[in-house]
């Protein structure tokens, strides 16, 4: 919890600086991309290879394993038990080539893959581009953005067969539940081999069968600083 609170303070300070991936600038970029793109393919092309702009928007909150002040997944709300056993000073998100990852290497797993988030945006762009677009785009993007800190060793083995880039409750951007908030973000994962995930807002263990995006939204609201109005109040970037 202390580590997460430190990351919150770092992010609050970032809100006061104009950077390319500031939430206000990113919301405006997404809005323009939806308006100007003619197809899902062109929309994703605007986001860059591997949807890098959306991934950078996650990195902004410390939802990343790469090196940096918020690296090694310091801002992650969701963390596996194995990840939390690694002392912070020993965690490494450095990518290796030709070397074997150690038990101290960590990874951020997009529990709802980034490509699926973008497909959802494209499918529902008419609704998302209604009045007060930036606020709605920001809120919707974060409401689907569930990112989990894992060890590198568990990165692949925790995902169910056939779901590496898929989610069982999404299909081509359409939801297969009654509403977006009914989606179970951790349903891609295989918990049968001892995987345990906790959220750091209250420290509770996640039950993958009952935890939904509604619970995720409530946790972010409890944390406070993901809120659009809070970001505006701390920001020098005009909305």
mmCIF file of C-alpha atoms in Angstrom:
data_model
loop_
_atom_site.group_PDB
_atom_site.id
_atom_site.type_symbol
_atom_site.label_atom_id
_atom_site.label_comp_id
_atom_site.label_asym_id
_atom_site.label_seq_id
_atom_site.Cartn_x
_atom_site.Cartn_y
_atom_site.Cartn_z
ATOM 1 C CA UNK A 1 0.000 0.000 0.000
ATOM 2 C CA UNK A 2 2.839 2.392 0.858
ATOM 3 C CA UNK A 3 4.388 1.711 -2.534
ATOM 4 C CA UNK A 4 1.091 2.389 -4.310
ATOM 5 C CA UNK A 5 0.569 5.645 -2.387
ATOM 6 C CA UNK A 6 4.037 6.793 -3.499
ATOM 7 C CA UNK A 7 3.092 6.081 -7.102
ATOM 8 C CA UNK A 8 -0.122 8.109 -6.684
ATOM 9 C CA UNK A 9 1.906 11.130 -5.580
ATOM 10 C CA UNK A 10 4.204 10.773 -8.601
ATOM 11 C CA UNK A 11 1.226 10.618 -10.961
ATOM 12 C CA UNK A 12 -0.457 13.626 -9.334
ATOM 13 C CA UNK A 13 2.723 15.598 -10.008
ATOM 14 C CA UNK A 14 2.680 14.438 -13.642
ATOM 15 C CA UNK A 15 -0.817 15.879 -14.072
ATOM 16 C CA UNK A 16 0.736 19.334 -13.571
ATOM 17 C CA UNK A 17 3.059 18.912 -16.570
ATOM 18 C CA UNK A 18 2.119 19.031 -20.242
ATOM 19 C CA UNK A 19 3.315 15.791 -21.807
ATOM 20 C CA UNK A 20 2.313 13.865 -24.927
ATOM 21 C CA UNK A 21 0.511 11.202 -22.926
ATOM 22 C CA UNK A 22 -1.243 13.443 -20.420
ATOM 23 C CA UNK A 23 -4.842 12.107 -20.009
ATOM 24 C CA UNK A 24 -6.377 15.285 -21.455
ATOM 25 C CA UNK A 25 -4.123 15.195 -24.516
ATOM 26 C CA UNK A 26 -4.712 11.457 -24.962
ATOM 27 C CA UNK A 27 -8.513 11.880 -24.726
ATOM 28 C CA UNK A 28 -8.336 14.554 -27.418
ATOM 29 C CA UNK A 29 -6.149 12.300 -29.576
ATOM 30 C CA UNK A 30 -8.635 9.408 -29.266
ATOM 31 C CA UNK A 31 -11.533 11.718 -30.125
ATOM 32 C CA UNK A 32 -9.812 13.027 -33.262
ATOM 33 C CA UNK A 33 -8.752 9.518 -34.269
ATOM 34 C CA UNK A 34 -12.335 8.228 -34.041
ATOM 35 C CA UNK A 35 -13.665 11.195 -36.016
ATOM 36 C CA UNK A 36 -11.030 11.102 -38.763
ATOM 37 C CA UNK A 37 -10.611 7.338 -39.247
ATOM 38 C CA UNK A 38 -12.612 5.567 -41.955
ATOM 39 C CA UNK A 39 -12.242 2.047 -40.597
ATOM 40 C CA UNK A 40 -11.100 0.064 -37.580
ATOM 41 C CA UNK A 41 -7.853 -0.638 -39.405
ATOM 42 C CA UNK A 42 -7.111 3.046 -39.980
ATOM 43 C CA UNK A 43 -8.117 3.837 -36.386
ATOM 44 C CA UNK A 44 -5.600 1.304 -35.067
ATOM 45 C CA UNK A 45 -2.963 2.596 -37.480
ATOM 46 C CA UNK A 46 -3.319 6.036 -35.918
ATOM 47 C CA UNK A 47 -2.542 4.441 -32.543
ATOM 48 C CA UNK A 48 0.764 3.142 -33.951
ATOM 49 C CA UNK A 49 2.372 -0.306 -34.100
ATOM 50 C CA UNK A 50 1.130 -2.588 -31.307
ATOM 51 C CA UNK A 51 -1.348 0.198 -30.420
ATOM 52 C CA UNK A 52 1.542 2.029 -28.760
ATOM 53 C CA UNK A 53 -0.346 5.262 -27.990
ATOM 54 C CA UNK A 54 -2.909 3.380 -25.895
ATOM 55 C CA UNK A 55 -0.148 1.417 -24.155
ATOM 56 C CA UNK A 56 1.670 4.669 -23.382
ATOM 57 C CA UNK A 57 -1.557 5.970 -21.851
ATOM 58 C CA UNK A 58 -1.407 2.965 -19.503
ATOM 59 C CA UNK A 59 2.293 3.544 -18.849
ATOM 60 C CA UNK A 60 1.403 7.046 -17.649
ATOM 61 C CA UNK A 61 -0.244 5.557 -14.551
ATOM 62 C CA UNK A 62 2.618 3.177 -13.814
ATOM 63 C CA UNK A 63 0.814 0.268 -15.463
ATOM 64 C CA UNK A 64 4.059 -0.843 -17.083
ATOM 65 C CA UNK A 65 7.008 -3.100 -16.370
ATOM 66 C CA UNK A 66 9.639 -1.124 -18.321
ATOM 67 C CA UNK A 67 12.321 0.947 -16.631
ATOM 68 C CA UNK A 68 11.447 4.344 -15.172
ATOM 69 C CA UNK A 69 10.275 6.101 -12.026
ATOM 70 C CA UNK A 70 6.963 4.247 -12.209
ATOM 71 C CA UNK A 71 8.492 1.136 -13.785
ATOM 72 C CA UNK A 72 8.333 -2.447 -12.496
ATOM 73 C CA UNK A 73 4.536 -2.000 -12.326
ATOM 74 C CA UNK A 74 4.688 0.449 -9.393
ATOM 75 C CA UNK A 75 1.294 1.942 -10.217
ATOM 76 C CA UNK A 76 -0.524 -1.350 -10.765
ATOM 77 C CA UNK A 77 -3.835 -1.662 -8.929
ATOM 78 C CA UNK A 78 -3.885 -5.438 -9.502
ATOM 79 C CA UNK A 79 -0.931 -7.621 -8.472
ATOM 80 C CA UNK A 80 -0.322 -11.331 -8.288
ATOM 81 C CA UNK A 81 0.825 -12.836 -5.006
ATOM 82 C CA UNK A 82 4.075 -14.008 -6.666
ATOM 83 C CA UNK A 83 4.765 -10.474 -7.891
ATOM 84 C CA UNK A 84 4.242 -9.022 -4.423
ATOM 85 C CA UNK A 85 6.728 -11.474 -2.909
ATOM 86 C CA UNK A 86 9.554 -9.817 -4.882
ATOM 87 C CA UNK A 87 11.140 -6.906 -2.972
ATOM 88 C CA UNK A 88 10.609 -3.640 -4.854
ATOM 89 C CA UNK A 89 14.327 -2.926 -5.184
ATOM 90 C CA UNK A 90 14.858 -6.319 -6.858
ATOM 91 C CA UNK A 91 12.018 -6.144 -9.383
ATOM 92 C CA UNK A 92 13.092 -5.665 -12.981
ATOM 93 C CA UNK A 93 10.975 -5.013 -16.056
ATOM 94 C CA UNK A 94 13.948 -4.920 -18.390
ATOM 95 C CA UNK A 95 13.506 -6.844 -21.628
ATOM 96 C CA UNK A 96 16.162 -9.439 -22.331
ATOM 97 C CA UNK A 97 17.396 -10.822 -25.626
ATOM 98 C CA UNK A 98 18.965 -14.245 -25.682
ATOM 99 C CA UNK A 99 18.930 -14.461 -21.906
ATOM 100 C CA UNK A 100 16.627 -16.301 -19.561
ATOM 101 C CA UNK A 101 14.381 -14.202 -17.355
ATOM 102 C CA UNK A 102 14.974 -14.604 -13.634
ATOM 103 C CA UNK A 103 12.367 -14.977 -10.901
ATOM 104 C CA UNK A 104 12.747 -11.223 -10.237
ATOM 105 C CA UNK A 105 11.624 -10.121 -13.700
ATOM 106 C CA UNK A 106 8.104 -8.693 -13.840
ATOM 107 C CA UNK A 107 5.471 -8.035 -16.496
ATOM 108 C CA UNK A 108 2.310 -5.965 -16.834
ATOM 109 C CA UNK A 109 -0.479 -8.058 -18.340
ATOM 110 C CA UNK A 110 -3.388 -6.275 -20.016
ATOM 111 C CA UNK A 111 -6.206 -8.353 -18.556
ATOM 112 C CA UNK A 112 -8.441 -6.879 -21.250
ATOM 113 C CA UNK A 113 -6.076 -6.761 -24.273
ATOM 114 C CA UNK A 114 -5.448 -3.287 -25.710
ATOM 115 C CA UNK A 115 -6.657 -4.317 -29.181
ATOM 116 C CA UNK A 116 -10.026 -5.300 -27.661
ATOM 117 C CA UNK A 117 -10.328 -1.920 -25.938
ATOM 118 C CA UNK A 118 -9.816 -0.197 -29.290
ATOM 119 C CA UNK A 119 -12.300 -2.504 -31.033
ATOM 120 C CA UNK A 120 -14.877 -1.600 -28.387
ATOM 121 C CA UNK A 121 -14.211 2.107 -28.969
ATOM 122 C CA UNK A 122 -14.688 1.725 -32.712
ATOM 123 C CA UNK A 123 -17.911 -0.265 -32.341
ATOM 124 C CA UNK A 124 -19.385 2.338 -29.973
ATOM 125 C CA UNK A 125 -17.854 5.518 -31.391
ATOM 126 C CA UNK A 126 -21.203 7.217 -32.090
ATOM 127 C CA UNK A 127 -22.167 7.001 -28.413
ATOM 128 C CA UNK A 128 -18.671 7.901 -27.212
ATOM 129 C CA UNK A 129 -18.568 11.008 -29.410
ATOM 130 C CA UNK A 130 -21.715 12.514 -27.957
ATOM 131 C CA UNK A 131 -21.626 15.631 -25.773
ATOM 132 C CA UNK A 132 -18.607 16.070 -23.437
ATOM 133 C CA UNK A 133 -16.539 13.620 -25.487
ATOM 134 C CA UNK A 134 -13.219 13.998 -23.681
ATOM 135 C CA UNK A 135 -14.621 13.162 -20.248
ATOM 136 C CA UNK A 136 -16.596 10.207 -21.597
ATOM 137 C CA UNK A 137 -13.647 8.891 -23.618
ATOM 138 C CA UNK A 138 -11.324 9.147 -20.611
ATOM 139 C CA UNK A 139 -13.797 7.447 -18.281
ATOM 140 C CA UNK A 140 -14.563 4.660 -20.754
ATOM 141 C CA UNK A 141 -10.907 4.019 -21.564
ATOM 142 C CA UNK A 142 -9.961 3.642 -17.908
ATOM 143 C CA UNK A 143 -13.080 1.601 -17.115
ATOM 144 C CA UNK A 144 -11.859 -1.155 -19.496
ATOM 145 C CA UNK A 145 -8.178 -0.739 -18.648
ATOM 146 C CA UNK A 146 -7.463 -3.526 -16.178
ATOM 147 C CA UNK A 147 -3.701 -4.107 -16.016
ATOM 148 C CA UNK A 148 -2.179 -6.739 -13.724
ATOM 149 C CA UNK A 149 1.367 -6.964 -12.361
ATOM 150 C CA UNK A 150 2.718 -10.510 -12.769
ATOM 151 C CA UNK A 151 6.073 -12.230 -12.672
ATOM 152 C CA UNK A 152 7.593 -12.820 -16.087
ATOM 153 C CA UNK A 153 7.475 -16.563 -15.346
ATOM 154 C CA UNK A 154 3.663 -16.468 -15.044
ATOM 155 C CA UNK A 155 3.067 -14.115 -17.965
ATOM 156 C CA UNK A 156 2.047 -16.779 -20.494
ATOM 157 C CA UNK A 157 1.072 -19.707 -18.278
ATOM 158 C CA UNK A 158 -1.662 -17.788 -16.477
ATOM 159 C CA UNK A 159 -3.682 -17.169 -19.654
ATOM 160 C CA UNK A 160 -6.194 -19.814 -20.732
ATOM 161 C CA UNK A 161 -5.531 -21.638 -24.004
ATOM 162 C CA UNK A 162 -6.645 -19.645 -27.037
ATOM 163 C CA UNK A 163 -7.068 -16.356 -25.178
ATOM 164 C CA UNK A 164 -3.619 -14.759 -25.590
ATOM 165 C CA UNK A 165 -5.085 -11.822 -27.554
ATOM 166 C CA UNK A 166 -8.752 -12.466 -26.833
ATOM 167 C CA UNK A 167 -11.270 -12.148 -24.027
ATOM 168 C CA UNK A 168 -14.191 -14.589 -23.659
ATOM 169 C CA UNK A 169 -16.735 -11.812 -23.058
ATOM 170 C CA UNK A 170 -15.804 -9.660 -26.065
ATOM 171 C CA UNK A 171 -16.231 -10.471 -29.745
ATOM 172 C CA UNK A 172 -14.999 -8.023 -32.395
ATOM 173 C CA UNK A 173 -15.551 -5.128 -30.026
ATOM 174 C CA UNK A 174 -19.047 -6.229 -29.035
ATOM 175 C CA UNK A 175 -19.756 -7.283 -25.474
ATOM 176 C CA UNK A 176 -21.228 -10.717 -24.742
ATOM 177 C CA UNK A 177 -22.719 -9.654 -21.403
ATOM 178 C CA UNK A 178 -25.682 -7.426 -20.563
ATOM 179 C CA UNK A 179 -23.491 -4.356 -20.220
ATOM 180 C CA UNK A 180 -19.851 -3.283 -20.247
ATOM 181 C CA UNK A 181 -19.758 -3.143 -16.448
ATOM 182 C CA UNK A 182 -20.808 -6.812 -16.294
ATOM 183 C CA UNK A 183 -17.572 -7.927 -17.994
ATOM 184 C CA UNK A 184 -15.350 -10.170 -15.828
ATOM 185 C CA UNK A 185 -11.850 -8.880 -16.709
ATOM 186 C CA UNK A 186 -9.945 -11.782 -15.110
ATOM 187 C CA UNK A 187 -11.896 -14.472 -16.942
ATOM 188 C CA UNK A 188 -8.950 -14.954 -19.353
ATOM 189 C CA UNK A 189 -6.797 -16.341 -16.554
ATOM 190 C CA UNK A 190 -6.339 -19.882 -15.304
ATOM 191 C CA UNK A 191 -6.522 -19.825 -11.506
ATOM 192 C CA UNK A 192 -6.398 -23.620 -11.146
ATOM 193 C CA UNK A 193 -2.614 -23.672 -10.578
ATOM 194 C CA UNK A 194 -2.477 -21.317 -7.631
ATOM 195 C CA UNK A 195 -2.650 -17.891 -9.286
ATOM 196 C CA UNK A 196 -3.819 -15.308 -6.753
ATOM 197 C CA UNK A 197 -4.448 -11.640 -7.561
ATOM 198 C CA UNK A 198 -5.038 -8.821 -5.087
ATOM 199 C CA UNK A 199 -6.138 -5.224 -5.533
ATOM 200 C CA UNK A 200 -4.111 -2.664 -3.589
ATOM 201 C CA UNK A 201 -6.833 -0.089 -2.866
ATOM 202 C CA UNK A 202 -8.235 -2.212 -0.025
ATOM 203 C CA UNK A 203 -5.831 -5.169 -0.165
ATOM 204 C CA UNK A 204 -8.527 -7.716 -0.991
ATOM 205 C CA UNK A 205 -8.022 -10.874 -3.040
ATOM 206 C CA UNK A 206 -9.842 -10.904 -6.373
ATOM 207 C CA UNK A 207 -12.548 -13.502 -7.010
ATOM 208 C CA UNK A 208 -12.401 -13.853 -10.819
ATOM 209 C CA UNK A 209 -15.912 -15.305 -11.066
ATOM 210 C CA UNK A 210 -17.587 -12.345 -9.378
ATOM 211 C CA UNK A 211 -15.249 -9.382 -9.968
ATOM 212 C CA UNK A 212 -16.536 -7.186 -12.808
ATOM 213 C CA UNK A 213 -15.602 -3.948 -14.502
ATOM 214 C CA UNK A 214 -18.143 -2.287 -12.207
ATOM 215 C CA UNK A 215 -15.924 -3.283 -9.261
ATOM 216 C CA UNK A 216 -12.900 -1.942 -11.157
ATOM 217 C CA UNK A 217 -14.632 1.413 -11.716
ATOM 218 C CA UNK A 218 -15.592 1.583 -8.035
ATOM 219 C CA UNK A 219 -11.979 0.939 -6.981
ATOM 220 C CA UNK A 220 -10.709 3.724 -9.233
ATOM 221 C CA UNK A 221 -13.350 6.053 -7.802
ATOM 222 C CA UNK A 222 -12.211 5.144 -4.298
ATOM 223 C CA UNK A 223 -8.595 5.895 -5.250
ATOM 224 C CA UNK A 224 -9.824 9.318 -6.387
ATOM 225 C CA UNK A 225 -7.127 10.620 -8.691
ATOM 226 C CA UNK A 226 -8.246 8.775 -11.857
ATOM 227 C CA UNK A 227 -11.343 10.999 -11.929
ATOM 228 C CA UNK A 228 -11.550 13.420 -14.864
ATOM 229 C CA UNK A 229 -12.535 16.417 -12.726
ATOM 230 C CA UNK A 230 -9.654 15.725 -10.349
ATOM 231 C CA UNK A 231 -7.232 15.575 -13.270
ATOM 232 C CA UNK A 232 -8.591 18.894 -14.587
ATOM 233 C CA UNK A 233 -8.166 20.549 -11.194
ATOM 234 C CA UNK A 234 -4.520 19.467 -10.999
ATOM 235 C CA UNK A 235 -3.659 20.077 -14.627
ATOM 236 C CA UNK A 236 -2.187 23.003 -16.540
ATOM 237 C CA UNK A 237 -3.269 21.399 -19.804
ATOM 238 C CA UNK A 238 -6.494 23.024 -21.181
ATOM 239 C CA UNK A 239 -9.367 20.591 -21.760
#
